XYZ file of C-alpha atoms in Angstrom:
619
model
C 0.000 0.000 0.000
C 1.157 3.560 -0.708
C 0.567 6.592 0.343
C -0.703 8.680 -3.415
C -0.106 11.708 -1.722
C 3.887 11.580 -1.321
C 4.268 8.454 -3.558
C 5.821 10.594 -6.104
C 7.506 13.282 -4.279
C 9.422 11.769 -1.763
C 9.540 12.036 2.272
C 6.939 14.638 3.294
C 6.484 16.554 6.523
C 2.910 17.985 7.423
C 2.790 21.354 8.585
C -0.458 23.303 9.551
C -1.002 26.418 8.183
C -0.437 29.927 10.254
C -4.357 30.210 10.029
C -5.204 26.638 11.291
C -2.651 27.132 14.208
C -4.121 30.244 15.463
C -7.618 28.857 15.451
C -6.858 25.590 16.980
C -4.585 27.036 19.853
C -7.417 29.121 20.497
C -9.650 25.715 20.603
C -11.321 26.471 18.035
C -10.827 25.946 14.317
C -13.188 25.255 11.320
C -13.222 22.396 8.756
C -10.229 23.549 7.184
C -8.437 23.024 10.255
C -9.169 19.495 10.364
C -9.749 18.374 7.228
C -5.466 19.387 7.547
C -5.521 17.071 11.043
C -7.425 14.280 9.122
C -4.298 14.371 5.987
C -2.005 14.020 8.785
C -3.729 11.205 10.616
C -3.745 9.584 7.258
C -0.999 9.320 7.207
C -0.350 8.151 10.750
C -2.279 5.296 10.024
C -0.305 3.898 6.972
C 2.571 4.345 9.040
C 0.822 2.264 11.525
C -0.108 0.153 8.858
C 3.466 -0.431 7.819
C 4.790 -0.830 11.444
C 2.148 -3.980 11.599
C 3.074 -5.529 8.641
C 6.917 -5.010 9.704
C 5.425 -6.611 12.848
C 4.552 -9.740 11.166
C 7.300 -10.571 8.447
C 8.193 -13.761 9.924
C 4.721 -14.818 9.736
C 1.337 -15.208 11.716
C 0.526 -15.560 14.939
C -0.108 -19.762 15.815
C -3.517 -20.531 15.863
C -5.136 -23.822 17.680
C -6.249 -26.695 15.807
C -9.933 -26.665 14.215
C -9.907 -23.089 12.768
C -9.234 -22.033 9.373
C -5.885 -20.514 8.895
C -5.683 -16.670 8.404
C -2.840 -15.566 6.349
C -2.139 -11.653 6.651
C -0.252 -11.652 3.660
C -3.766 -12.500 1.746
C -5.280 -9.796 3.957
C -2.275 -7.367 2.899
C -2.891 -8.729 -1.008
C -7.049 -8.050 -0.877
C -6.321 -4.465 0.899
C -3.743 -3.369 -1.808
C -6.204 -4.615 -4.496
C -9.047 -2.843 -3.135
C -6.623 0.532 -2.752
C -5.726 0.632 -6.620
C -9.383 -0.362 -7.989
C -11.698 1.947 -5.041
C -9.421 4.159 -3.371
C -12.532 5.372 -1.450
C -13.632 2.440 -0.046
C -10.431 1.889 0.951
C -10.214 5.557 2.474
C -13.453 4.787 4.688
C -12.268 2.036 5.933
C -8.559 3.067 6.900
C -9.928 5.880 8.217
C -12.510 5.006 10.134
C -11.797 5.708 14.141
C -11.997 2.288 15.062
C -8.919 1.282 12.497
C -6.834 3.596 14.320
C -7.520 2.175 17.709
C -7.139 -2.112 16.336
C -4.037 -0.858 14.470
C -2.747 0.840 18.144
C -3.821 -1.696 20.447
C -2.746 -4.691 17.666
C 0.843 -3.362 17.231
C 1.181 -3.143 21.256
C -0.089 -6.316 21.565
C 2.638 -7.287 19.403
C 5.185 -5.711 20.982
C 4.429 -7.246 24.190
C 2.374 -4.959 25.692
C -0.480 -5.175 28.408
C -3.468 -7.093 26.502
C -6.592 -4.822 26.738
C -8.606 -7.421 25.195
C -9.001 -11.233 26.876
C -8.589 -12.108 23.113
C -5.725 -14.403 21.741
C -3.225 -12.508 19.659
C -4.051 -14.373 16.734
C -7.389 -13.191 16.834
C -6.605 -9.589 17.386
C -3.830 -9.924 14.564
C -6.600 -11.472 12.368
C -8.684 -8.488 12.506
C -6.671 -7.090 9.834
C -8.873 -9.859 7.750
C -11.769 -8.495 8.529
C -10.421 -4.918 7.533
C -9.454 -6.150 4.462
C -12.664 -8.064 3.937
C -15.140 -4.661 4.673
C -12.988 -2.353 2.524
C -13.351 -4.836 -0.411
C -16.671 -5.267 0.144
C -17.687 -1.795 -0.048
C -15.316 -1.544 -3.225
C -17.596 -4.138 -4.463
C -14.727 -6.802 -5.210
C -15.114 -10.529 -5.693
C -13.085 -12.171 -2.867
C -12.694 -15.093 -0.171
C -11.115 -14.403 2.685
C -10.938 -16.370 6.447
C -12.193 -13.611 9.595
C -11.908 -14.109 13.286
C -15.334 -15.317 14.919
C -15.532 -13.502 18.259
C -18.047 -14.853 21.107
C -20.362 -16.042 18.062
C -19.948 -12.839 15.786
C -18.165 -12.081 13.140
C -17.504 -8.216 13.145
C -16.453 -6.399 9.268
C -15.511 -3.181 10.189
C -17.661 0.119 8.909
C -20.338 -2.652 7.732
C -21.761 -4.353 10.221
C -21.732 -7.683 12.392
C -23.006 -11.479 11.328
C -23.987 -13.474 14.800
C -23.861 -17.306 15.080
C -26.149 -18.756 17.382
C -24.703 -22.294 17.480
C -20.811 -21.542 17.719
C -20.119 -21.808 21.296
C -16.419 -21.543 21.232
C -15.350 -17.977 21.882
C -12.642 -17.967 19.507
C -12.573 -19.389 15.838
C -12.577 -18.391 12.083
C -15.610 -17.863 9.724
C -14.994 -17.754 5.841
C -16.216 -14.264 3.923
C -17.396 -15.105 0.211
C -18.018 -11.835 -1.673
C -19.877 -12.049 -5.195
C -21.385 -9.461 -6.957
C -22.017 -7.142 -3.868
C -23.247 -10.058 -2.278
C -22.066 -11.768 1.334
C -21.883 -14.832 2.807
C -20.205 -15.856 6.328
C -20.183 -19.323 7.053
C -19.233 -20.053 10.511
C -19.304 -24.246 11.614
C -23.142 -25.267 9.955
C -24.211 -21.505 9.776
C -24.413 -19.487 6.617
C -25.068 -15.268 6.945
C -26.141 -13.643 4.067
C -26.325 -9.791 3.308
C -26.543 -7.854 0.211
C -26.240 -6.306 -2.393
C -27.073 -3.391 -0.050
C -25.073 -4.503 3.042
C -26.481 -1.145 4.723
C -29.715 -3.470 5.278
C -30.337 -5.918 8.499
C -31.010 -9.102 7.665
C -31.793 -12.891 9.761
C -28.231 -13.163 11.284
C -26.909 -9.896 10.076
C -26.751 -6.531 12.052
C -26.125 -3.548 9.799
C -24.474 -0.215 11.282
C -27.011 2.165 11.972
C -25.718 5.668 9.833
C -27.735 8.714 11.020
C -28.665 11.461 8.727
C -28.624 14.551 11.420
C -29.803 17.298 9.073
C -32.986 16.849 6.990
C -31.588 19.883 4.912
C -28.728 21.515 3.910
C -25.094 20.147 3.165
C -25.504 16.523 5.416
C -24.033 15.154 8.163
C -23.854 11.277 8.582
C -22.848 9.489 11.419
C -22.245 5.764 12.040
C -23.941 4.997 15.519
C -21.928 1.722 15.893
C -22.959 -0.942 18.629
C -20.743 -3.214 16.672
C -17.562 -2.543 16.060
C -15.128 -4.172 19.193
C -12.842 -1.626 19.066
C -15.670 1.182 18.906
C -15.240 1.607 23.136
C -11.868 3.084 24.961
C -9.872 2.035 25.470
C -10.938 -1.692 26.509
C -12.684 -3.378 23.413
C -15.869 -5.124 23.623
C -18.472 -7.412 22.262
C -21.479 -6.163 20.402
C -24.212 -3.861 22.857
C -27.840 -3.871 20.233
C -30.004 -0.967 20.745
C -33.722 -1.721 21.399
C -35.756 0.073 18.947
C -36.547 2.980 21.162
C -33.012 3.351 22.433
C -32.208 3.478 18.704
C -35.115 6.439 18.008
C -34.021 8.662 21.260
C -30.448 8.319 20.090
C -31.012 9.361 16.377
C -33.956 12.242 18.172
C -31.432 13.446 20.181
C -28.435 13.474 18.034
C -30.064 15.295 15.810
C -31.684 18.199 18.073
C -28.026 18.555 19.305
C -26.415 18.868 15.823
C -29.468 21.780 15.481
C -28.242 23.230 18.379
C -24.624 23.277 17.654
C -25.120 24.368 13.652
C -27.176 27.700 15.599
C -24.904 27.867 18.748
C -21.772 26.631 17.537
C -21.333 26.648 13.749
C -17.828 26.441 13.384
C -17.460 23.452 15.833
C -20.527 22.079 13.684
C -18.161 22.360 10.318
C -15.188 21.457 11.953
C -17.718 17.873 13.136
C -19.102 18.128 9.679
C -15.262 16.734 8.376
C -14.041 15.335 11.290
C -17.117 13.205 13.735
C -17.228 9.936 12.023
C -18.761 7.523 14.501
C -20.490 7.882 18.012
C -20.616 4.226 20.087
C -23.541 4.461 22.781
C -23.607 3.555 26.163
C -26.530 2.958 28.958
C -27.653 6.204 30.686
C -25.300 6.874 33.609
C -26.465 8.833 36.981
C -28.374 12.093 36.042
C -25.385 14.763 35.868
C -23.052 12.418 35.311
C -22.631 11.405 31.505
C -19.861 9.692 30.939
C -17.686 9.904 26.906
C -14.592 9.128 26.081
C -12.582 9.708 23.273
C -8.811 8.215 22.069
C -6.300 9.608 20.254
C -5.844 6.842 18.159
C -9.184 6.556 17.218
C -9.175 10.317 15.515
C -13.155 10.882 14.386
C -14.629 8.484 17.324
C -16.622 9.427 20.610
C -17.786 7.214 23.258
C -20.788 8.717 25.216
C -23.630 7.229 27.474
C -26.775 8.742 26.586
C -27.552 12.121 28.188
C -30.144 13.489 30.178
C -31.226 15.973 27.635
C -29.937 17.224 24.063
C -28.075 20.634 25.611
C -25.708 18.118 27.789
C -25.553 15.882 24.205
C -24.204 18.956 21.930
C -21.631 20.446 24.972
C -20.670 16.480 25.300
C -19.956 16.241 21.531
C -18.592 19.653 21.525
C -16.189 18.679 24.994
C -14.695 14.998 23.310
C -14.451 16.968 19.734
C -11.827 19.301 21.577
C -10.072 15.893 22.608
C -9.830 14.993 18.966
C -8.739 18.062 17.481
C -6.119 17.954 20.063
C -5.000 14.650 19.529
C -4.140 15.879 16.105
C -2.872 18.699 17.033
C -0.491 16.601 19.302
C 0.896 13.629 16.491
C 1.848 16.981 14.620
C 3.793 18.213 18.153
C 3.971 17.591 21.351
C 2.522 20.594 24.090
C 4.760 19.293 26.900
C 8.498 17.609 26.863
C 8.585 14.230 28.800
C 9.574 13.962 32.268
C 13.248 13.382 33.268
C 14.221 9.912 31.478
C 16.448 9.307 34.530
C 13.539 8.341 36.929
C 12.426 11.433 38.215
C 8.838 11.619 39.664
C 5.675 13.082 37.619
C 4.660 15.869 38.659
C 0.649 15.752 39.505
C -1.538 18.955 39.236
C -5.364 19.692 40.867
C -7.911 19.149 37.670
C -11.192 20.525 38.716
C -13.038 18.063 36.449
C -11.444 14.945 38.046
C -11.386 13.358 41.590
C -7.979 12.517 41.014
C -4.503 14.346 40.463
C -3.111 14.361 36.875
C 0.172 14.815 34.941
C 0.841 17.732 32.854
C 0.192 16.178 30.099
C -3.613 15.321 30.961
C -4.273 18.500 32.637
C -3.513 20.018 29.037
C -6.203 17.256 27.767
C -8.334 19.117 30.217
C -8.391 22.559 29.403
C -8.700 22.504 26.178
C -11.182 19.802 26.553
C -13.653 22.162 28.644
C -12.602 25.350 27.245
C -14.654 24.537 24.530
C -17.383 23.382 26.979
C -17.291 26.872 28.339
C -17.418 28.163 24.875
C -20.091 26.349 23.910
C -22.425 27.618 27.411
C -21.495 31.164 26.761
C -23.342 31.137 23.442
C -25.937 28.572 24.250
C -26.686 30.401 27.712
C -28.299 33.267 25.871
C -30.468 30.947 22.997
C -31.572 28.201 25.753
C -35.293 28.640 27.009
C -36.213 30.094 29.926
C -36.296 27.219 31.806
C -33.162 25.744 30.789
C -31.372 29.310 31.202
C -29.803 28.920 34.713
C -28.448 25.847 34.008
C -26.638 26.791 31.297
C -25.656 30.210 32.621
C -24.376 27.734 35.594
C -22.351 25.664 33.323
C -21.091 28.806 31.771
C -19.734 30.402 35.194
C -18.460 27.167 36.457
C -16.071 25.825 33.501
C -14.757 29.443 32.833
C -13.817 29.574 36.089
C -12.273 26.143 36.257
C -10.149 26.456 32.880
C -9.139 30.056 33.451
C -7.414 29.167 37.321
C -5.966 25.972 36.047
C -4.662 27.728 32.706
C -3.255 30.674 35.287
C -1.612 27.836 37.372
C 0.758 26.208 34.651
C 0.797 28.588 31.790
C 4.318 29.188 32.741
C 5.298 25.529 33.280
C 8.976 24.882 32.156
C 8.085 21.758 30.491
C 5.509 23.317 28.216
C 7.397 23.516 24.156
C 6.406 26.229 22.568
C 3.208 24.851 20.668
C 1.698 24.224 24.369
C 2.701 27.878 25.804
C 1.229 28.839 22.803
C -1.983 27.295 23.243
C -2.314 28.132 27.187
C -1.429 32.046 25.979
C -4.210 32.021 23.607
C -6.522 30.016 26.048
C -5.594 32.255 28.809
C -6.542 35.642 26.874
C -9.930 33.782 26.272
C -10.405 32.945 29.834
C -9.751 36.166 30.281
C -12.715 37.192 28.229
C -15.553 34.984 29.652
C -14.750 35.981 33.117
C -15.718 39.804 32.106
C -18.588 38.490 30.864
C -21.949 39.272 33.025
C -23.485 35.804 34.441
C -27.567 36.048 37.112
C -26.348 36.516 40.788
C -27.756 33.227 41.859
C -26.019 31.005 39.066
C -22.395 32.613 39.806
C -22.836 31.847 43.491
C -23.793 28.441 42.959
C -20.816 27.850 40.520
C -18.502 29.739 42.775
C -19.581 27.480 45.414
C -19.561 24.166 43.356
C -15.710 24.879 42.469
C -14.710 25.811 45.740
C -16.526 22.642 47.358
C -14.761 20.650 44.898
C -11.408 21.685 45.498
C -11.741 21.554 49.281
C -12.489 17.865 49.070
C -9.905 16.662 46.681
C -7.347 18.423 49.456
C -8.837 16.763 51.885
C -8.289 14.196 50.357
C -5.363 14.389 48.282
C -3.031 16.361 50.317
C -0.889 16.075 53.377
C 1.153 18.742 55.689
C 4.799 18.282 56.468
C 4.468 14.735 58.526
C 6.946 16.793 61.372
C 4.634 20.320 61.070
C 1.697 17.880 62.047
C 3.633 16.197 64.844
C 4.487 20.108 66.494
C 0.553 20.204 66.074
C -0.713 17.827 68.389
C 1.886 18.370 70.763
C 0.607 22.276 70.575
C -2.819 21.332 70.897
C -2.122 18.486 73.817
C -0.510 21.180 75.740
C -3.340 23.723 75.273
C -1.223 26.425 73.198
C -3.159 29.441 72.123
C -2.026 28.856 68.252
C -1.183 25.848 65.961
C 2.248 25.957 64.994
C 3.655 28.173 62.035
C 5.278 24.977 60.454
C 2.221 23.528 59.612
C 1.432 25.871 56.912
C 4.262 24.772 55.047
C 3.397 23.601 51.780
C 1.237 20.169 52.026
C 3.026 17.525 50.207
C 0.920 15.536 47.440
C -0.421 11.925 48.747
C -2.973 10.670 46.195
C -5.843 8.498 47.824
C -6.907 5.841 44.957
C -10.257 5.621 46.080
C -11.200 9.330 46.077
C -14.615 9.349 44.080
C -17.872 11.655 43.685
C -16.128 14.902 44.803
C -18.424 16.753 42.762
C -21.384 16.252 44.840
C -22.124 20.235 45.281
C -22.213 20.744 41.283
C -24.476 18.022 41.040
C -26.442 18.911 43.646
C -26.518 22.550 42.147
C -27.396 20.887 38.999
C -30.680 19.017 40.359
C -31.744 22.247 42.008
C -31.642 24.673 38.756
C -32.960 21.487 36.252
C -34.808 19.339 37.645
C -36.254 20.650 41.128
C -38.970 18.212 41.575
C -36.268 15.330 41.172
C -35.616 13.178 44.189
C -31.570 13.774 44.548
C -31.332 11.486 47.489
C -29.679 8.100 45.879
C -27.202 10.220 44.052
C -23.400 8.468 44.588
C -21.373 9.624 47.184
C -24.309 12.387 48.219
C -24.544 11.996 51.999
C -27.755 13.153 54.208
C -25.601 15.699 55.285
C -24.999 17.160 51.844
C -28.551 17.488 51.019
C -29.025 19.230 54.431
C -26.791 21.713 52.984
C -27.786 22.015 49.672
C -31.719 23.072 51.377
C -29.723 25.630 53.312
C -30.416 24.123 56.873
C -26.889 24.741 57.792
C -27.076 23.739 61.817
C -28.214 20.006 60.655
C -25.413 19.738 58.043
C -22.861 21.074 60.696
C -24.512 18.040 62.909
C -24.636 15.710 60.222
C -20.594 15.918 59.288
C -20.125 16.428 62.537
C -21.275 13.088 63.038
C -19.592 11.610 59.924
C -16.365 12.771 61.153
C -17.116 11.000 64.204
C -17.854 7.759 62.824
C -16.022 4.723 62.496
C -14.743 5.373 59.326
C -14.410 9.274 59.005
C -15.731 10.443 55.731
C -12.716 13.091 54.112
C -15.106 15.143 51.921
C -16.914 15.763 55.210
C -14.036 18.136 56.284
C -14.872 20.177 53.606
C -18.380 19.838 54.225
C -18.408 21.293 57.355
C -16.510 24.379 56.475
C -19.489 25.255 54.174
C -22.361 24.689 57.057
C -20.267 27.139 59.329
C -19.859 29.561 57.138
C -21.852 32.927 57.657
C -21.758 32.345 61.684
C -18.880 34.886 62.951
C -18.099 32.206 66.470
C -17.371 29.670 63.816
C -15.269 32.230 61.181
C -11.950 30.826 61.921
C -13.081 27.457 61.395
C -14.588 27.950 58.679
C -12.095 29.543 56.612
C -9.549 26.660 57.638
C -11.513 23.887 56.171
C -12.697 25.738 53.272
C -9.213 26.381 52.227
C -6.987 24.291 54.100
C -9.361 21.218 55.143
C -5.936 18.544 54.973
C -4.608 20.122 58.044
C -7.798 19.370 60.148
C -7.869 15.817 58.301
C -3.919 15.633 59.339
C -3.846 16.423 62.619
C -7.277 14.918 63.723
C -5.797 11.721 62.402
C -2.321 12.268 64.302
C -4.135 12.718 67.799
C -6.066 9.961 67.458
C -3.395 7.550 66.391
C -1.497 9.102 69.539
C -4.003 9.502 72.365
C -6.946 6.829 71.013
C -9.200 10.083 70.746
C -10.147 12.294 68.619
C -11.292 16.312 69.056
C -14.368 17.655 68.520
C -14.092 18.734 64.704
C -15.351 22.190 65.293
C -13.001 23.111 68.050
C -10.385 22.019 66.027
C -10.682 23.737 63.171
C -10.934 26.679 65.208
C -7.743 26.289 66.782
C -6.094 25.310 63.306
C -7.618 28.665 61.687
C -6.613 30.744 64.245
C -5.001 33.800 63.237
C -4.164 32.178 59.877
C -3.174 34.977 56.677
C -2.551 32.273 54.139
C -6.069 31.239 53.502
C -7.679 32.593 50.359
């Protein structure tokens, strides 16, 4: 296989141009932009491509008696064919997103990586048959070729999925007979037919559903693949069917959020228009709590659970669209150098959209990520109904908030090259914009509050004093001195907790309150009683309520940070306050030091008094 482009001219370099840079440092960037980032990733993937087959040149992987020998050199042979007489279907099939993550996860595999699949290497090798079979079928070539049969199905990339009832092995072969556009996939006694119009279902064949998202105008298609095992990041999986009405809310709401975005966000919507190829659903999660993913080596793809209404869709698609456009942007050049090769320690930063610390790398993943989802609110904000207003201008006054302080705390980062202090300049001048912008009293306070909460419970959690400025602590407070020790507000030293989840219990709470106030919030994860005491305001049962928490058995971290926010407003309790709303780790600290040294522990409040006492480094 060759690459047309440079076949003829030699080794070639892609370069954006000046005007696609600027846009897409500034997150945004229009189809021109990517249809530049899709040339490149083409040619990523024939590199890819090449790497595999250099992978393989002393031959394929063993395979266990019974099944029908795959040969990658006939899968190499039927690819090149289909390349020279339909470059297109070839194209679509190269290119679509789940090709880019087989081809990453196959060549790892290879290599001797981690296995992310519980399937053999010969069968994740042999998916390169089934490439080679769907591209030739959609080029509409005669052919025979032997697949990998996976749990009963036989998946053929971009085209759909035959299922075999009576194969109960979960690994074998199936032989693909193409003949005048039409298929047959014989598996043990079982024959699947489909064709000439493959797009159809048929008995024993599911077809990819492909959505047509604008009833007018230029088109948008996109595959809505339950098939495809490498469609979900980055673990693959078996087939998930959508029931008819899952399938009709999917297609309704995909295509009121591609209205949305074509009137809200039209250059995003162009920019989708060349580069969203395929969306894989998932279940509905826990209201306020959708769940996508995208990978970088599946350019085009999204993973998303369906939402809780079409606004939370289009910012969703708009959110894991910044991850893609930044994934090109990255295979063209890195945004950060690597850490110190000679085994120094990552360094982790606070990410207000996760409840645990990331790298540098990640947190870059993350603004850029949700700068567009504050992009997106400040537009849709003003062309949302009435009802849905404060929730958007909500969303709008949280994530500006959250990318602008996390831009403002590594802009300057010595690691950055200088496409990634580009970036953070131009993301940091945009930031600067939204947070002039005008947002309703009520909706700023509740964001304000949501981030704060947030960021007081992954320090509680997350972050430790000086193990010797805690020590002077509780001997301080065991011999009744009027002040905690100045050590202890030494910097806190970094001491992830693996199991720190559901720290963003205020914005969700926030979240029921402004859209759906008749909701019952009380099963949400990782809400407590207490937190929905202080989410109605009834601030002397939530100070009870962690009180009691902190008491328990088991003290609950978040519930440091919890408490801060129920005494706040009540001048007796102002030094306390201020202590756990800032600095809730030393309370956490030291309440865990006296126990471990007296079998006791203080009474929370009184303790965080002491702690805040005459503190000037709290915010």
């Amino acid at each position: 296989m060759s690459d047309r482009r440079t076949a003829t001219t030699g080794l070639a370099f892609h370069r954006l141009s000046e005007s696609s840079a600027a846009a897409l440092a500034l997150g945004e960037g229009g189809s021109a932009a990517v249809e530049e980032l899709v040339t490149a990733e083409r040619s990523r993937r024939l590199l890819l491509v090449r790497a595999l087959a250099d992978g393989l040149s002393e031959g394929d992987p063993p395979q266990p008696a019974g099944t029908g020998p795959m040969s990658h050199r006939a899968a190499w042979t039927l690819l090149a064919r289909t390349q020279q007489l339909a470059p297109q279907a070839f194209e679509d099939t190269l290119m679509c997103p789940h090709t880019g993550m087989w081809l990453s996860l196959a060549l790892r595999r290879l290599r001797g990586a981690t296995a992310y699949e519980d399937a053999p290497l010969w069968v994740v090798i042999g998916h390169l048959s089934a490439l080679a079979a769907a591209a030739a079928t959609r080029a509409g070539l005669n052919f025979s070729l032997t697949v990998p049969v996976r749990h009963g199905r036989v998946p053929l990339p971009t085209l759909g999925c035959a299922a075999f009832e009576d194969v109960a092995e979960p690994w074998g072969t199936a032989q693909v007979d193409a003949r005048e556009g039409r298929l047959r996939i014989t598996a043990g006694r079982q024959t699947v037919t489909a064709g000439p119009d493959w797009s159809l279902g048929a008995p024993g064949w599911h077809a990819v559903r492909r959505l047509e998202l604008e009833p007018t105008g230029p088109g948008k298609r996109l595959a809505l693949d339950e098939l495809d095992p490498y469609r979900t990041f980055p673990h693959p999986s078996p087939p998930r069917l959508l029931s008819a009405t899952e399938a009709r809310t999917w297609e309704e709401q995909l295509t009121e959020a591609w209205a949305i975005l074509r009137r809200d966000e039209p250059q995003s919507a162009e920019a989708m228009r060349v580069g969203l190829m395929s969306l894989a659903p998932t279940p509905a999660r826990e209201r306020y709590r959708p769940h996508s993913v995208t990978a970088g080596d599946a350019f085009g793809g999204v993973m998303a659970s369906r939402p809780d209404d079409v606004a939370q869709l289009a910012a969703t698609l708009v959110h894991e669209f910044q991850h893609t456009k930044l994934g090109g942007l990255i295979h063209l050049g890195p945004l950060s150098e690597p850490t110190d090769p000679r085994g120094a320690h990552e360094q982790l930063f606070y990410a207000p959209w996760r409840d645990d610390p990331r790298p540098l790398s990640g947190l870059l993943q993350g603004i850029y990520a949700f700068a567009g989802v504050a992009r997106f609110w400040s537009v849709h904000r003003h062309a949302a109904d009435a009802a849905y207003a404060p929730m958007a201008h909500f969303e709008f006054a949280l994530w500006r908030a959250q990318v602008s302080a996390t831009v403002d705390l590594v802009h300057r980062h010595d690691r950055l090259t200088s496409l990634g202090r580009r970036l953070l300049g131009a993301l940091r001048g945009r930031c600067e914009e939204w947070m002039s912008e005008a947002v309703p009293p009520a909706e700023l306070a509740a964001a304000r509050e949501a981030a704060a909460d947030h960021r007081a419970r992954w320090r509680a959690h997350h972050l430790r004093p000086p193990a010797a400025a805690v020590e002077d602590a509780v001997g301080a407070w065991r011999r009744g001195e009027a002040r905690p020790p100045a050590t202890l507000a030494a910097r806190p030293e970094l001491a992830p907790v693996a199991d720190a989840r559901y720290l963003d219990t205020a914005a969700v709470l926030a979240r029921y309150r402004l859209g759906s106030p008749a909701a019952d919030p009380g099963d949400i994860e990782g809400v407590q009683p207490a937190d929905l005491l202080l989410a109605r305001g009834e601030l002397s049962g939530a100070r009870d309520a962690f009180v009691e928490q902190l008491g328990g058995e088991k003290p609950v971290f978040a519930a440091w940070a919890g408490l801060g926010r129920a005494l706040a407003g009540v001048a007796e309790h102002r030094d306390a306050s201020r202590l756990l709303r800032h600095r809730p780790e030393r309370a956490r600290a030291v309440q865990s030091a006296l126990e471990h040294a007296t079998g006791q522990r203080a009474d929370p409040v009184e303790l965080a008094a002491w702690l805040g006492r005459g503190e000037t480094d709290l915010d």
